Amino acid sequence: MTHNNQKQNNQKQKQKDTQLFGKNITDVELGQELGSIHQEISQLSQNLSQLQNSQQGSQQSSQTNQASNPLMQQMQSFGSQAQQQMQQTDQQVQQSIQQAMQQALEGIQANQAMQQMYQAIQQGQQAQQSSGQQGQNHQ
């Protein structure tokens, strides 16, 4: 991805974040956003898995063809390092998934709490109005 494309994607994401967080977000909207995040993460995991599988395949063929050639040994060493890095990346992705899910859940819970507070305020206002009317009726 070029730098300009990445910059445009970042701007689009900021716009999307502003749209989401600049207004009251419903649980449905949070759920939809969580769903799209989950799809993107799933795609990343699939890509990573494919990379690991191809890396393992090339590693096995290099082991089969390995001779006393120092270049082959260096390539195998590089392949092992690359596989370790991919595994670390996979673990980081999984941790990020868990964090994103937890944050989304907390967001939904916070949204529900805000709605309950808003309802309580409305009920309190209705109670004040009703007691005010009853007071006027008794006079």
PDB file of N, CA and C in Angstrom, residues 23-130:
ATOM      1  N   LYS A  23     -22.091  11.261  17.969  1.00  0.00           N
ATOM      2  CA  LYS A  23     -23.523  11.209  18.250  1.00  0.00           C
ATOM      3  C   LYS A  23     -23.785  10.041  19.198  1.00  0.00           C
ATOM      4  N   ASN A  24     -25.010   9.938  19.611  1.00  0.00           N
ATOM      5  CA  ASN A  24     -25.377   8.782  20.439  1.00  0.00           C
ATOM      6  C   ASN A  24     -25.336   7.547  19.569  1.00  0.00           C
ATOM      7  N   ILE A  25     -24.589   6.563  19.979  1.00  0.00           N
ATOM      8  CA  ILE A  25     -24.441   5.345  19.196  1.00  0.00           C
ATOM      9  C   ILE A  25     -25.402   4.310  19.754  1.00  0.00           C
ATOM     10  N   THR A  26     -26.114   3.672  18.858  1.00  0.00           N
ATOM     11  CA  THR A  26     -27.009   2.606  19.322  1.00  0.00           C
ATOM     12  C   THR A  26     -26.210   1.319  19.444  1.00  0.00           C
ATOM     13  N   ASP A  27     -26.777   0.371  20.179  1.00  0.00           N
ATOM     14  CA  ASP A  27     -26.138  -0.942  20.308  1.00  0.00           C
ATOM     15  C   ASP A  27     -26.027  -1.614  18.955  1.00  0.00           C
ATOM     16  N   VAL A  28     -27.023  -1.363  18.092  1.00  0.00           N
ATOM     17  CA  VAL A  28     -26.998  -1.962  16.746  1.00  0.00           C
ATOM     18  C   VAL A  28     -25.797  -1.440  15.964  1.00  0.00           C
ATOM     19  N   GLU A  29     -25.577  -0.109  16.038  1.00  0.00           N
ATOM     20  CA  GLU A  29     -24.434   0.473  15.322  1.00  0.00           C
ATOM     21  C   GLU A  29     -23.113  -0.062  15.883  1.00  0.00           C
ATOM     22  N   LEU A  30     -23.033  -0.169  17.210  1.00  0.00           N
ATOM     23  CA  LEU A  30     -21.827  -0.733  17.820  1.00  0.00           C
ATOM     24  C   LEU A  30     -21.637  -2.177  17.378  1.00  0.00           C
ATOM     25  N   GLY A  31     -22.728  -2.905  17.330  1.00  0.00           N
ATOM     26  CA  GLY A  31     -22.661  -4.295  16.897  1.00  0.00           C
ATOM     27  C   GLY A  31     -22.204  -4.405  15.453  1.00  0.00           C
ATOM     28  N   GLN A  32     -22.714  -3.511  14.585  1.00  0.00           N
ATOM     29  CA  GLN A  32     -22.305  -3.531  13.179  1.00  0.00           C
ATOM     30  C   GLN A  32     -20.819  -3.209  13.050  1.00  0.00           C
ATOM     31  N   GLU A  33     -20.376  -2.223  13.810  1.00  0.00           N
ATOM     32  CA  GLU A  33     -18.957  -1.853  13.754  1.00  0.00           C
ATOM     33  C   GLU A  33     -18.093  -3.003  14.253  1.00  0.00           C
ATOM     34  N   LEU A  34     -18.546  -3.647  15.320  1.00  0.00           N
ATOM     35  CA  LEU A  34     -17.826  -4.794  15.868  1.00  0.00           C
ATOM     36  C   LEU A  34     -17.782  -5.919  14.840  1.00  0.00           C
ATOM     37  N   GLY A  35     -18.892  -6.104  14.130  1.00  0.00           N
ATOM     38  CA  GLY A  35     -18.948  -7.126  13.087  1.00  0.00           C
ATOM     39  C   GLY A  35     -17.959  -6.863  11.971  1.00  0.00           C
ATOM     40  N   SER A  36     -17.854  -5.590  11.536  1.00  0.00           N
ATOM     41  CA  SER A  36     -16.906  -5.290  10.456  1.00  0.00           C
ATOM     42  C   SER A  36     -15.459  -5.432  10.943  1.00  0.00           C
ATOM     43  N   ILE A  37     -15.213  -5.073  12.201  1.00  0.00           N
ATOM     44  CA  ILE A  37     -13.873  -5.271  12.772  1.00  0.00           C
ATOM     45  C   ILE A  37     -13.554  -6.759  12.799  1.00  0.00           C
ATOM     46  N   HIS A  38     -14.543  -7.557  13.213  1.00  0.00           N
ATOM     47  CA  HIS A  38     -14.336  -9.006  13.291  1.00  0.00           C
ATOM     48  C   HIS A  38     -14.038  -9.592  11.912  1.00  0.00           C
ATOM     49  N   GLN A  39     -14.737  -9.088  10.874  1.00  0.00           N
ATOM     50  CA  GLN A  39     -14.492  -9.584   9.511  1.00  0.00           C
ATOM     51  C   GLN A  39     -13.077  -9.245   9.063  1.00  0.00           C
ATOM     52  N   GLU A  40     -12.653  -8.009   9.325  1.00  0.00           N
ATOM     53  CA  GLU A  40     -11.301  -7.598   8.931  1.00  0.00           C
ATOM     54  C   GLU A  40     -10.244  -8.440   9.651  1.00  0.00           C
ATOM     55  N   ILE A  41     -10.472  -8.683  10.922  1.00  0.00           N
ATOM     56  CA  ILE A  41      -9.530  -9.477  11.703  1.00  0.00           C
ATOM     57  C   ILE A  41      -9.509 -10.918  11.193  1.00  0.00           C
ATOM     58  N   SER A  42     -10.676 -11.422  10.844  1.00  0.00           N
ATOM     59  CA  SER A  42     -10.765 -12.779  10.307  1.00  0.00           C
ATOM     60  C   SER A  42      -9.980 -12.889   8.999  1.00  0.00           C
ATOM     61  N   GLN A  43     -10.112 -11.862   8.154  1.00  0.00           N
ATOM     62  CA  GLN A  43      -9.367 -11.856   6.885  1.00  0.00           C
ATOM     63  C   GLN A  43      -7.853 -11.824   7.147  1.00  0.00           C
ATOM     64  N   LEU A  44      -7.453 -11.007   8.122  1.00  0.00           N
ATOM     65  CA  LEU A  44      -6.031 -10.936   8.480  1.00  0.00           C
ATOM     66  C   LEU A  44      -5.529 -12.287   8.975  1.00  0.00           C
ATOM     67  N   SER A  45      -6.339 -12.947   9.790  1.00  0.00           N
ATOM     68  CA  SER A  45      -5.942 -14.260  10.310  1.00  0.00           C
ATOM     69  C   SER A  45      -5.807 -15.278   9.188  1.00  0.00           C
ATOM     70  N   GLN A  46      -6.734 -15.236   8.214  1.00  0.00           N
ATOM     71  CA  GLN A  46      -6.647 -16.151   7.071  1.00  0.00           C
ATOM     72  C   GLN A  46      -5.383 -15.903   6.267  1.00  0.00           C
ATOM     73  N   ASN A  47      -5.098 -14.614   6.024  1.00  0.00           N
ATOM     74  CA  ASN A  47      -3.878 -14.274   5.273  1.00  0.00           C
ATOM     75  C   ASN A  47      -2.638 -14.763   6.000  1.00  0.00           C
ATOM     76  N   LEU A  48      -2.628 -14.568   7.306  1.00  0.00           N
ATOM     77  CA  LEU A  48      -1.487 -14.991   8.109  1.00  0.00           C
ATOM     78  C   LEU A  48      -1.339 -16.507   8.068  1.00  0.00           C
ATOM     79  N   SER A  49      -2.455 -17.205   8.149  1.00  0.00           N
ATOM     80  CA  SER A  49      -2.431 -18.663   8.096  1.00  0.00           C
ATOM     81  C   SER A  49      -1.887 -19.151   6.747  1.00  0.00           C
ATOM     82  N   GLN A  50      -2.322 -18.500   5.668  1.00  0.00           N
ATOM     83  CA  GLN A  50      -1.822 -18.875   4.340  1.00  0.00           C
ATOM     84  C   GLN A  50      -0.315 -18.645   4.243  1.00  0.00           C
ATOM     85  N   LEU A  51       0.126 -17.517   4.797  1.00  0.00           N
ATOM     86  CA  LEU A  51       1.564 -17.234   4.785  1.00  0.00           C
ATOM     87  C   LEU A  51       2.332 -18.301   5.560  1.00  0.00           C
ATOM     88  N   GLN A  52       1.808 -18.669   6.711  1.00  0.00           N
ATOM     89  CA  GLN A  52       2.483 -19.684   7.520  1.00  0.00           C
ATOM     90  C   GLN A  52       2.529 -21.021   6.795  1.00  0.00           C
ATOM     91  N   ASN A  53       1.408 -21.388   6.150  1.00  0.00           N
ATOM     92  CA  ASN A  53       1.376 -22.655   5.420  1.00  0.00           C
ATOM     93  C   ASN A  53       2.373 -22.664   4.272  1.00  0.00           C
ATOM     94  N   SER A  54       2.447 -21.563   3.534  1.00  0.00           N
ATOM     95  CA  SER A  54       3.401 -21.528   2.414  1.00  0.00           C
ATOM     96  C   SER A  54       4.838 -21.533   2.936  1.00  0.00           C
ATOM     97  N   GLN A  55       5.036 -20.870   4.096  1.00  0.00           N
ATOM     98  CA  GLN A  55       6.369 -20.843   4.695  1.00  0.00           C
ATOM     99  C   GLN A  55       6.777 -22.252   5.127  1.00  0.00           C
ATOM    100  N   GLN A  56       5.836 -22.980   5.732  1.00  0.00           N
ATOM    101  CA  GLN A  56       6.138 -24.344   6.169  1.00  0.00           C
ATOM    102  C   GLN A  56       6.433 -25.237   4.967  1.00  0.00           C
ATOM    103  N   GLY A  57       5.661 -25.054   3.895  1.00  0.00           N
ATOM    104  CA  GLY A  57       5.881 -25.840   2.687  1.00  0.00           C
ATOM    105  C   GLY A  57       7.250 -25.600   2.091  1.00  0.00           C
ATOM    106  N   SER A  58       7.635 -24.332   2.030  1.00  0.00           N
ATOM    107  CA  SER A  58       8.953 -24.028   1.461  1.00  0.00           C
ATOM    108  C   SER A  58      10.068 -24.515   2.388  1.00  0.00           C
ATOM    109  N   GLN A  59       9.796 -24.475   3.706  1.00  0.00           N
ATOM    110  CA  GLN A  59      10.793 -24.964   4.662  1.00  0.00           C
ATOM    111  C   GLN A  59      10.994 -26.481   4.501  1.00  0.00           C
ATOM    112  N   GLN A  60       9.882 -27.208   4.324  1.00  0.00           N
ATOM    113  CA  GLN A  60       9.980 -28.657   4.161  1.00  0.00           C
ATOM    114  C   GLN A  60      10.725 -29.016   2.876  1.00  0.00           C
ATOM    115  N   SER A  61      10.429 -28.272   1.800  1.00  0.00           N
ATOM    116  CA  SER A  61      11.126 -28.587   0.544  1.00  0.00           C
ATOM    117  C   SER A  61      12.601 -28.222   0.637  1.00  0.00           C
ATOM    118  N   SER A  62      12.916 -27.155   1.400  1.00  0.00           N
ATOM    119  CA  SER A  62      14.329 -26.798   1.525  1.00  0.00           C
ATOM    120  C   SER A  62      15.071 -27.842   2.371  1.00  0.00           C
ATOM    121  N   GLN A  63      14.347 -28.420   3.361  1.00  0.00           N
ATOM    122  CA  GLN A  63      14.981 -29.476   4.156  1.00  0.00           C
ATOM    123  C   GLN A  63      15.222 -30.722   3.301  1.00  0.00           C
ATOM    124  N   THR A  64      14.272 -31.026   2.418  1.00  0.00           N
ATOM    125  CA  THR A  64      14.408 -32.190   1.550  1.00  0.00           C
ATOM    126  C   THR A  64      15.592 -32.012   0.598  1.00  0.00           C
ATOM    127  N   ASN A  65      15.741 -30.803   0.090  1.00  0.00           N
ATOM    128  CA  ASN A  65      16.792 -30.543  -0.904  1.00  0.00           C
ATOM    129  C   ASN A  65      18.108 -30.097  -0.274  1.00  0.00           C
ATOM    130  N   GLN A  66      18.136 -30.087   1.034  1.00  0.00           N
ATOM    131  CA  GLN A  66      19.312 -29.520   1.698  1.00  0.00           C
ATOM    132  C   GLN A  66      20.553 -30.379   1.456  1.00  0.00           C
ATOM    133  N   ALA A  67      21.591 -29.682   1.123  1.00  0.00           N
ATOM    134  CA  ALA A  67      22.890 -30.353   0.974  1.00  0.00           C
ATOM    135  C   ALA A  67      23.821 -29.682   1.963  1.00  0.00           C
ATOM    136  N   SER A  68      25.087 -29.812   1.752  1.00  0.00           N
ATOM    137  CA  SER A  68      26.030 -29.155   2.655  1.00  0.00           C
ATOM    138  C   SER A  68      26.250 -27.708   2.216  1.00  0.00           C
ATOM    139  N   ASN A  69      25.373 -27.203   1.427  1.00  0.00           N
ATOM    140  CA  ASN A  69      25.493 -25.847   0.884  1.00  0.00           C
ATOM    141  C   ASN A  69      25.189 -24.805   1.971  1.00  0.00           C
ATOM    142  N   PRO A  70      26.142 -23.953   2.284  1.00  0.00           N
ATOM    143  CA  PRO A  70      25.918 -22.945   3.336  1.00  0.00           C
ATOM    144  C   PRO A  70      24.767 -21.991   2.996  1.00  0.00           C
ATOM    145  N   LEU A  71      24.557 -21.740   1.705  1.00  0.00           N
ATOM    146  CA  LEU A  71      23.472 -20.845   1.311  1.00  0.00           C
ATOM    147  C   LEU A  71      22.117 -21.448   1.686  1.00  0.00           C
ATOM    148  N   MET A  72      21.975 -22.765   1.492  1.00  0.00           N
ATOM    149  CA  MET A  72      20.734 -23.442   1.856  1.00  0.00           C
ATOM    150  C   MET A  72      20.503 -23.358   3.366  1.00  0.00           C
ATOM    151  N   GLN A  73      21.578 -23.495   4.127  1.00  0.00           N
ATOM    152  CA  GLN A  73      21.448 -23.409   5.584  1.00  0.00           C
ATOM    153  C   GLN A  73      21.013 -22.008   6.006  1.00  0.00           C
ATOM    154  N   GLN A  74      21.581 -20.993   5.335  1.00  0.00           N
ATOM    155  CA  GLN A  74      21.196 -19.617   5.639  1.00  0.00           C
ATOM    156  C   GLN A  74      19.718 -19.384   5.299  1.00  0.00           C
ATOM    157  N   MET A  75      19.281 -19.923   4.160  1.00  0.00           N
ATOM    158  CA  MET A  75      17.887 -19.768   3.763  1.00  0.00           C
ATOM    159  C   MET A  75      16.952 -20.444   4.766  1.00  0.00           C
ATOM    160  N   GLN A  76      17.358 -21.602   5.238  1.00  0.00           N
ATOM    161  CA  GLN A  76      16.534 -22.317   6.213  1.00  0.00           C
ATOM    162  C   GLN A  76      16.456 -21.529   7.521  1.00  0.00           C
ATOM    163  N   SER A  77      17.584 -20.974   7.920  1.00  0.00           N
ATOM    164  CA  SER A  77      17.623 -20.173   9.135  1.00  0.00           C
ATOM    165  C   SER A  77      16.707 -18.952   8.990  1.00  0.00           C
ATOM    166  N   PHE A  78      16.782 -18.325   7.829  1.00  0.00           N
ATOM    167  CA  PHE A  78      15.923 -17.171   7.565  1.00  0.00           C
ATOM    168  C   PHE A  78      14.446 -17.578   7.608  1.00  0.00           C
ATOM    169  N   GLY A  79      14.126 -18.735   7.034  1.00  0.00           N
ATOM    170  CA  GLY A  79      12.753 -19.241   7.048  1.00  0.00           C
ATOM    171  C   GLY A  79      12.261 -19.474   8.459  1.00  0.00           C
ATOM    172  N   SER A  80      13.106 -20.029   9.306  1.00  0.00           N
ATOM    173  CA  SER A  80      12.721 -20.272  10.709  1.00  0.00           C
ATOM    174  C   SER A  80      12.460 -18.958  11.431  1.00  0.00           C
ATOM    175  N   GLN A  81      13.327 -17.983  11.199  1.00  0.00           N
ATOM    176  CA  GLN A  81      13.137 -16.678  11.831  1.00  0.00           C
ATOM    177  C   GLN A  81      11.833 -16.034  11.358  1.00  0.00           C
ATOM    178  N   ALA A  82      11.579 -16.146  10.052  1.00  0.00           N
ATOM    179  CA  ALA A  82      10.354 -15.555   9.504  1.00  0.00           C
ATOM    180  C   ALA A  82       9.125 -16.218  10.110  1.00  0.00           C
ATOM    181  N   GLN A  83       9.190 -17.530  10.284  1.00  0.00           N
ATOM    182  CA  GLN A  83       8.053 -18.246  10.867  1.00  0.00           C
ATOM    183  C   GLN A  83       7.836 -17.817  12.320  1.00  0.00           C
ATOM    184  N   GLN A  84       8.924 -17.649  13.068  1.00  0.00           N
ATOM    185  CA  GLN A  84       8.793 -17.199  14.459  1.00  0.00           C
ATOM    186  C   GLN A  84       8.158 -15.803  14.511  1.00  0.00           C
ATOM    187  N   GLN A  85       8.589 -14.942  13.594  1.00  0.00           N
ATOM    188  CA  GLN A  85       8.029 -13.587  13.572  1.00  0.00           C
ATOM    189  C   GLN A  85       6.536 -13.628  13.233  1.00  0.00           C
ATOM    190  N   MET A  86       6.165 -14.511  12.299  1.00  0.00           N
ATOM    191  CA  MET A  86       4.758 -14.627  11.946  1.00  0.00           C
ATOM    192  C   MET A  86       3.938 -15.138  13.122  1.00  0.00           C
ATOM    193  N   GLN A  87       4.506 -16.076  13.878  1.00  0.00           N
ATOM    194  CA  GLN A  87       3.791 -16.583  15.045  1.00  0.00           C
ATOM    195  C   GLN A  87       3.609 -15.487  16.095  1.00  0.00           C
ATOM    196  N   GLN A  88       4.652 -14.673  16.280  1.00  0.00           N
ATOM    197  CA  GLN A  88       4.540 -13.563  17.215  1.00  0.00           C
ATOM    198  C   GLN A  88       3.475 -12.576  16.737  1.00  0.00           C
ATOM    199  N   THR A  89       3.481 -12.297  15.428  1.00  0.00           N
ATOM    200  CA  THR A  89       2.494 -11.387  14.867  1.00  0.00           C
ATOM    201  C   THR A  89       1.093 -11.942  15.064  1.00  0.00           C
ATOM    202  N   ASP A  90       0.936 -13.236  14.851  1.00  0.00           N
ATOM    203  CA  ASP A  90      -0.363 -13.891  15.040  1.00  0.00           C
ATOM    204  C   ASP A  90      -0.834 -13.731  16.480  1.00  0.00           C
ATOM    205  N   GLN A  91       0.081 -13.913  17.435  1.00  0.00           N
ATOM    206  CA  GLN A  91      -0.285 -13.745  18.843  1.00  0.00           C
ATOM    207  C   GLN A  91      -0.704 -12.298  19.123  1.00  0.00           C
ATOM    208  N   GLN A  92       0.027 -11.354  18.531  1.00  0.00           N
ATOM    209  CA  GLN A  92      -0.320  -9.944  18.734  1.00  0.00           C
ATOM    210  C   GLN A  92      -1.690  -9.636  18.140  1.00  0.00           C
ATOM    211  N   VAL A  93      -1.965 -10.203  16.974  1.00  0.00           N
ATOM    212  CA  VAL A  93      -3.273  -9.997  16.341  1.00  0.00           C
ATOM    213  C   VAL A  93      -4.371 -10.562  17.236  1.00  0.00           C
ATOM    214  N   GLN A  94      -4.153 -11.759  17.775  1.00  0.00           N
ATOM    215  CA  GLN A  94      -5.149 -12.369  18.649  1.00  0.00           C
ATOM    216  C   GLN A  94      -5.387 -11.508  19.901  1.00  0.00           C
ATOM    217  N   GLN A  95      -4.304 -10.956  20.460  1.00  0.00           N
ATOM    218  CA  GLN A  95      -4.456 -10.086  21.631  1.00  0.00           C
ATOM    219  C   GLN A  95      -5.227  -8.820  21.255  1.00  0.00           C
ATOM    220  N   SER A  96      -4.930  -8.279  20.081  1.00  0.00           N
ATOM    221  CA  SER A  96      -5.641  -7.085  19.626  1.00  0.00           C
ATOM    222  C   SER A  96      -7.123  -7.375  19.427  1.00  0.00           C
ATOM    223  N   ILE A  97      -7.417  -8.566  18.907  1.00  0.00           N
ATOM    224  CA  ILE A  97      -8.817  -8.968  18.729  1.00  0.00           C
ATOM    225  C   ILE A  97      -9.523  -8.977  20.087  1.00  0.00           C
ATOM    226  N   GLN A  98      -8.880  -9.597  21.069  1.00  0.00           N
ATOM    227  CA  GLN A  98      -9.499  -9.681  22.392  1.00  0.00           C
ATOM    228  C   GLN A  98      -9.708  -8.297  22.996  1.00  0.00           C
ATOM    229  N   GLN A  99      -8.711  -7.419  22.822  1.00  0.00           N
ATOM    230  CA  GLN A  99      -8.842  -6.061  23.360  1.00  0.00           C
ATOM    231  C   GLN A  99      -9.973  -5.313  22.668  1.00  0.00           C
ATOM    232  N   ALA A 100     -10.048  -5.446  21.332  1.00  0.00           N
ATOM    233  CA  ALA A 100     -11.099  -4.752  20.580  1.00  0.00           C
ATOM    234  C   ALA A 100     -12.477  -5.252  20.992  1.00  0.00           C
ATOM    235  N   MET A 101     -12.595  -6.567  21.171  1.00  0.00           N
ATOM    236  CA  MET A 101     -13.882  -7.140  21.594  1.00  0.00           C
ATOM    237  C   MET A 101     -14.256  -6.618  22.987  1.00  0.00           C
ATOM    238  N   GLN A 102     -13.284  -6.581  23.886  1.00  0.00           N
ATOM    239  CA  GLN A 102     -13.542  -6.109  25.252  1.00  0.00           C
ATOM    240  C   GLN A 102     -13.957  -4.641  25.237  1.00  0.00           C
ATOM    241  N   GLN A 103     -13.256  -3.824  24.417  1.00  0.00           N
ATOM    242  CA  GLN A 103     -13.598  -2.404  24.345  1.00  0.00           C
ATOM    243  C   GLN A 103     -14.995  -2.207  23.754  1.00  0.00           C
ATOM    244  N   ALA A 104     -15.327  -3.008  22.757  1.00  0.00           N
ATOM    245  CA  ALA A 104     -16.656  -2.902  22.152  1.00  0.00           C
ATOM    246  C   ALA A 104     -17.729  -3.281  23.169  1.00  0.00           C
ATOM    247  N   LEU A 105     -17.469  -4.343  23.925  1.00  0.00           N
ATOM    248  CA  LEU A 105     -18.423  -4.774  24.957  1.00  0.00           C
ATOM    249  C   LEU A 105     -18.591  -3.684  26.010  1.00  0.00           C
ATOM    250  N   GLU A 106     -17.480  -3.087  26.417  1.00  0.00           N
ATOM    251  CA  GLU A 106     -17.548  -2.005  27.406  1.00  0.00           C
ATOM    252  C   GLU A 106     -18.327  -0.820  26.838  1.00  0.00           C
ATOM    253  N   GLY A 107     -18.138  -0.556  25.533  1.00  0.00           N
ATOM    254  CA  GLY A 107     -18.866   0.534  24.885  1.00  0.00           C
ATOM    255  C   GLY A 107     -20.359   0.275  24.876  1.00  0.00           C
ATOM    256  N   ILE A 108     -20.743  -0.963  24.588  1.00  0.00           N
ATOM    257  CA  ILE A 108     -22.171  -1.310  24.585  1.00  0.00           C
ATOM    258  C   ILE A 108     -22.745  -1.175  25.998  1.00  0.00           C
ATOM    259  N   GLN A 109     -21.975  -1.649  26.992  1.00  0.00           N
ATOM    260  CA  GLN A 109     -22.449  -1.547  28.382  1.00  0.00           C
ATOM    261  C   GLN A 109     -22.582  -0.082  28.814  1.00  0.00           C
ATOM    262  N   ALA A 110     -21.615   0.739  28.409  1.00  0.00           N
ATOM    263  CA  ALA A 110     -21.663   2.161  28.758  1.00  0.00           C
ATOM    264  C   ALA A 110     -22.864   2.811  28.079  1.00  0.00           C
ATOM    265  N   ASN A 111     -23.112   2.436  26.830  1.00  0.00           N
ATOM    266  CA  ASN A 111     -24.251   2.986  26.088  1.00  0.00           C
ATOM    267  C   ASN A 111     -25.565   2.616  26.775  1.00  0.00           C
ATOM    268  N   GLN A 112     -25.659   1.371  27.226  1.00  0.00           N
ATOM    269  CA  GLN A 112     -26.874   0.938  27.921  1.00  0.00           C
ATOM    270  C   GLN A 112     -27.048   1.697  29.235  1.00  0.00           C
ATOM    271  N   ALA A 113     -25.950   1.917  29.939  1.00  0.00           N
ATOM    272  CA  ALA A 113     -26.021   2.651  31.207  1.00  0.00           C
ATOM    273  C   ALA A 113     -26.477   4.090  30.959  1.00  0.00           C
ATOM    274  N   MET A 114     -25.984   4.696  29.879  1.00  0.00           N
ATOM    275  CA  MET A 114     -26.380   6.066  29.551  1.00  0.00           C
ATOM    276  C   MET A 114     -27.880   6.111  29.227  1.00  0.00           C
ATOM    277  N   GLN A 115     -28.349   5.110  28.483  1.00  0.00           N
ATOM    278  CA  GLN A 115     -29.775   5.076  28.154  1.00  0.00           C
ATOM    279  C   GLN A 115     -30.625   4.921  29.419  1.00  0.00           C
ATOM    280  N   GLN A 116     -30.159   4.085  30.352  1.00  0.00           N
ATOM    281  CA  GLN A 116     -30.895   3.910  31.608  1.00  0.00           C
ATOM    282  C   GLN A 116     -30.923   5.204  32.413  1.00  0.00           C
ATOM    283  N   MET A 117     -29.798   5.922  32.413  1.00  0.00           N
ATOM    284  CA  MET A 117     -29.723   7.186  33.129  1.00  0.00           C
ATOM    285  C   MET A 117     -30.689   8.198  32.507  1.00  0.00           C
ATOM    286  N   TYR A 118     -30.693   8.223  31.181  1.00  0.00           N
ATOM    287  CA  TYR A 118     -31.573   9.143  30.460  1.00  0.00           C
ATOM    288  C   TYR A 118     -33.035   8.831  30.781  1.00  0.00           C
ATOM    289  N   GLN A 119     -33.387   7.551  30.816  1.00  0.00           N
ATOM    290  CA  GLN A 119     -34.754   7.142  31.145  1.00  0.00           C
ATOM    291  C   GLN A 119     -35.103   7.541  32.577  1.00  0.00           C
ATOM    292  N   ALA A 120     -34.142   7.370  33.486  1.00  0.00           N
ATOM    293  CA  ALA A 120     -34.381   7.735  34.889  1.00  0.00           C
ATOM    294  C   ALA A 120     -34.618   9.241  35.005  1.00  0.00           C
ATOM    295  N   ILE A 121     -33.849  10.021  34.252  1.00  0.00           N
ATOM    296  CA  ILE A 121     -34.030  11.490  34.273  1.00  0.00           C
ATOM    297  C   ILE A 121     -35.416  11.839  33.750  1.00  0.00           C
ATOM    298  N   GLN A 122     -35.809  11.189  32.664  1.00  0.00           N
ATOM    299  CA  GLN A 122     -37.130  11.456  32.095  1.00  0.00           C
ATOM    300  C   GLN A 122     -38.235  11.086  33.090  1.00  0.00           C
ATOM    301  N   GLN A 123     -38.080   9.960  33.749  1.00  0.00           N
ATOM    302  CA  GLN A 123     -39.082   9.542  34.737  1.00  0.00           C
ATOM    303  C   GLN A 123     -39.144  10.539  35.891  1.00  0.00           C
ATOM    304  N   GLY A 124     -37.970  11.029  36.297  1.00  0.00           N
ATOM    305  CA  GLY A 124     -37.928  12.028  37.367  1.00  0.00           C
ATOM    306  C   GLY A 124     -38.631  13.313  36.956  1.00  0.00           C
ATOM    307  N   GLN A 125     -38.420  13.738  35.716  1.00  0.00           N
ATOM    308  CA  GLN A 125     -39.074  14.953  35.217  1.00  0.00           C
ATOM    309  C   GLN A 125     -40.584  14.758  35.131  1.00  0.00           C
ATOM    310  N   GLN A 126     -40.993  13.571  34.684  1.00  0.00           N
ATOM    311  CA  GLN A 126     -42.429  13.284  34.605  1.00  0.00           C
ATOM    312  C   GLN A 126     -43.052  13.290  35.991  1.00  0.00           C
ATOM    313  N   ALA A 127     -42.325  12.729  36.956  1.00  0.00           N
ATOM    314  CA  ALA A 127     -42.832  12.692  38.331  1.00  0.00           C
ATOM    315  C   ALA A 127     -42.972  14.112  38.878  1.00  0.00           C
ATOM    316  N   GLN A 128     -41.995  14.987  38.578  1.00  0.00           N
ATOM    317  CA  GLN A 128     -42.061  16.381  39.036  1.00  0.00           C
ATOM    318  C   GLN A 128     -43.258  17.086  38.413  1.00  0.00           C
ATOM    319  N   GLN A 129     -43.442  16.867  37.120  1.00  0.00           N
ATOM    320  CA  GLN A 129     -44.560  17.510  36.428  1.00  0.00           C
ATOM    321  C   GLN A 129     -45.890  17.032  36.995  1.00  0.00           C
ATOM    322  N   SER A 130     -45.984  15.753  37.225  1.00  0.00           N
ATOM    323  CA  SER A 130     -47.237  15.184  37.727  1.00  0.00           C
ATOM    324  C   SER A 130     -47.516  15.680  39.145  1.00  0.00           C
TER     325      SER A 130
END
